[in-house]
Amino acid sequence: MLLLAGLVAPARAAATAAPTHRFEIGSDDFLLDGEPFEIRCGEVHAPRVPREYWRHRLQLVKAMGLNTVCAYLFWNLHEPRPGEFNWSGQADAAEFCRIAQEEGLWVILRPGPYACAEWEMGGLPWWLLKHDDIALRSRDPRFIAAARDYLQEVGRVLGPLQVTQGGPILMVQVENEYGFYGRDPAYMGELRQALLDAGFDVPLFACNPKEHLKDGYRADLFPVVNFGTDPNGGFKALREILPRGPLMCGEFYPGWFDTWGAPHHTGDTTRYLKDLDTMLDLGASFSIYMVHGGTTFGFWTGADRPFKPDTSSYDYDAPISEAGWVTPKFDQTRTLISAYLAPGEKLPAPPPRNPVMTIAPQRATQVAALFANLPEPVRDDRPRTMELYDQAGGCILYRTQLPAGPAATLRAKAINDVGQVFINGERIGFTDRRSRNYRVELPARTTPVTLDILVEAMGRVNFGVEVHDRKGIHGPVTLTADAERATPVELRSWEIFRLPFDASMLGALKFQPAAATTPAKAQGPAMWSATVKLEQAADCFLDVRPWGKGMVWVNGHNLGRYWNIGPQQTMYVPGPWLKQGDNEILILDLLGPENPVVAALDQPILDELRPTLDFARGRRREVKLRSDFGSPAVTGGFAPGSDLQEVRFAAAASGRFFCLEALDAQDGKPFAAVAELALLDASGRPLGLEGCTIAYVDSEERERMDGTAENAIDGQSANLWHTEWGAAQPGYPHRLILDFGQVRTISGFRYTPRQGAADVTGRIKNYRVYVADDLVRE
Ligand code: GLA
């Protein structure tokens, strides 16, 4: 259905005031200056694209056939400290919008206050966590007050760029997928009012996945639905709350994001193109999330719940690759959209690819050992989390003295996120939040020693209640001698060293020539420095395979995190951040490199897992299962197909553990899978899964796909738990056991089967469910 979609592009900002426009929600269509308008949109995050390339990427978006770009604002980037606002450099959102307008694109703005987006804490500022009982994303007055101040500032900076004032901004989103998190329409009302008070007079809207469209719904916020596939199903659900009006998909996923240690995600292009064609044919509006993912530079990566840290590459298998390259998916999308252009509407040619280069291997010769570069400590009787020492991110070192004594187990309530334990500077062991392993065995000590716990924060969880993600040590820290009936002794009087790796800390590091004799790995946690002389400056991909785990700075630009377990093994280096002549490359390696060599490739490596290098070998904690699980809370059979299914128990059951025991599959094959599992509380309402983790799973495919069990409880049905099918194919029964961490009363559950075509493997047929206190023992 051809409409005036593309013909009306925002007037390029001329010297004279650009014309203003009216954008409205019509009874059937979006209306631009009264004319039906179809939004063909793609998501791009300005902070994830080198500022020097914003225009290049936006020209690609236009050339692919889109007429609008959608952009989040990340509160924590724009207000790094209360009342301190940042709208410069990568944070210059107004300039990004102006360039979009100049390139003939309208803008949809998503200012938050919460965004998600695999971004640190979902965009929320860490300093809110200084209130130890704050309830984020709620009408907690402290949250609302801070959010109102921020949105007021957003209005000051971006309000003038609304179409009503000659800019490109068509409409503004309130919050983000709030229905996944809460059901309080008044909370959404507070934010809506804050945006109105901040001067936004274009339409305000809210997005949600189809399962949560009604949660927190308000009639005065235009609803859009997010989905990765099945547009008809998504729009059918939308029509339940929006009987008339334009249909819009607020997030349509061509790929997905990656997390460290799990296989690289690529989207199903055939399905993507078919669904896009369906939406174009329907005359529906859509936004491709992400059309260009880019890179999560600096400390800004988030983590999926319960704790799956995101990679710094945010390539997302998007039509426009991380480095701004046109992909086959781009060409196919351009061709598809070309069939739906309005008469006379033409697509510009895509701009050429930016030059790429390689950098020959060169040894880093200077090193600054972390323990030799510690700042003044703060002293504290008990260790507390980073935020309470006024620290945003990076690392933090906790030090105390231990008397001589027998072998013992060191424990903490939690250590977020990766802990390294040292005795007199010698690394003894690791703690690992991914598997909730917060204990290390200490050897016997014949003399008093110095105990160090170096904790690295890997980005705050960006989804679910886990966004209340305080980093560092959650005490008490205890030592329990390995003797029978030994009682834990709490360790007190600590020195705390804050290691934020900000510009002033980097500037203070004292480098030494790296002794050729000392194996690099033996240097322990250290910053390495190399000066690389370049003939030319062009895009390239730093090869971090010889390195362990840490971060990289190029000429002062923080490229983000790397980790040798993959799947990402290179880091995108934008050409404009390099220069002819000497370039300073700093590499923080918290594990120690195999070989401190700096080199760059002219191609990215985003799909190379190296599980054997994982200090925790990615293994789950060993647990023992109760020999007999007793009588099940329910036994039954699921219906075939991909629809969500709700199962109610005859009588509610209480316990700390919930076990889904799958007995066979719809297709008779040995595989089991779950896209999403939600539990129902005693009154049949969805139970928040805060603090809920995987206690046990008999099998999960972690090599050939990201089939980790956490995918079943991360709130996203676009990923899934899937039993092994690569190296092994263990058969039924399959068990997935959740640990609530406390006793909960359950009256039923909702099972979302694996999504996608009819022939996908893993859809469960018969099952038994157990709820009890002691299904699992350590
Ligand atoms: C959700 C969020 C987005 C992003 C995607 C996954 O739908 O709204 O911000 O996190 O999931 O990439």
Tab-separated table of C-alpha atoms and ligand atoms in Angstrom, residues 72 115-118 176-177 226 251 253 256-257 289 314 316 716, ligand 1:
chain	number	residue	atom	x	y	z
A	72	TYR	CA	17.591	6.316	22.710
A	115	ALA	CA	16.142	2.462	27.975
A	116	CYS	CA	17.511	-1.104	28.330
A	117	ALA	CA	19.509	-1.487	25.081
A	118	GLU	CA	22.318	-3.649	26.532
A	176	ASN	CA	10.770	1.540	27.651
A	177	GLU	CA	8.873	-1.768	27.723
A	226	ASN	CA	7.800	-4.886	19.802
A	251	GLU	CA	11.348	-2.821	17.682
A	253	TYR	CA	14.896	-7.488	15.419
A	256	TRP	CA	20.430	-9.987	18.384
A	257	PHE	CA	23.095	-8.944	20.867
A	289	TYR	CA	16.226	-2.604	16.087
A	314	TYR	CA	27.048	-4.280	19.251
A	316	TYR	CA	23.791	-7.077	16.293
A	716	GLN	CA	13.093	-12.289	26.410
B	1	GLA	C1	14.255	-4.902	24.271
B	1	GLA	C2	14.638	-3.469	24.591
B	1	GLA	C3	15.773	-2.959	23.758
B	1	GLA	C4	16.851	-4.007	23.629
B	1	GLA	C5	16.244	-5.248	23.019
B	1	GLA	C6	17.242	-6.354	22.888
B	1	GLA	O1	13.231	-5.082	23.536
B	1	GLA	O2	13.577	-2.563	24.484
B	1	GLA	O3	16.300	-1.831	24.395
B	1	GLA	O4	17.354	-4.325	24.871
B	1	GLA	O5	15.243	-5.733	23.837
B	1	GLA	O6	18.304	-5.959	22.149
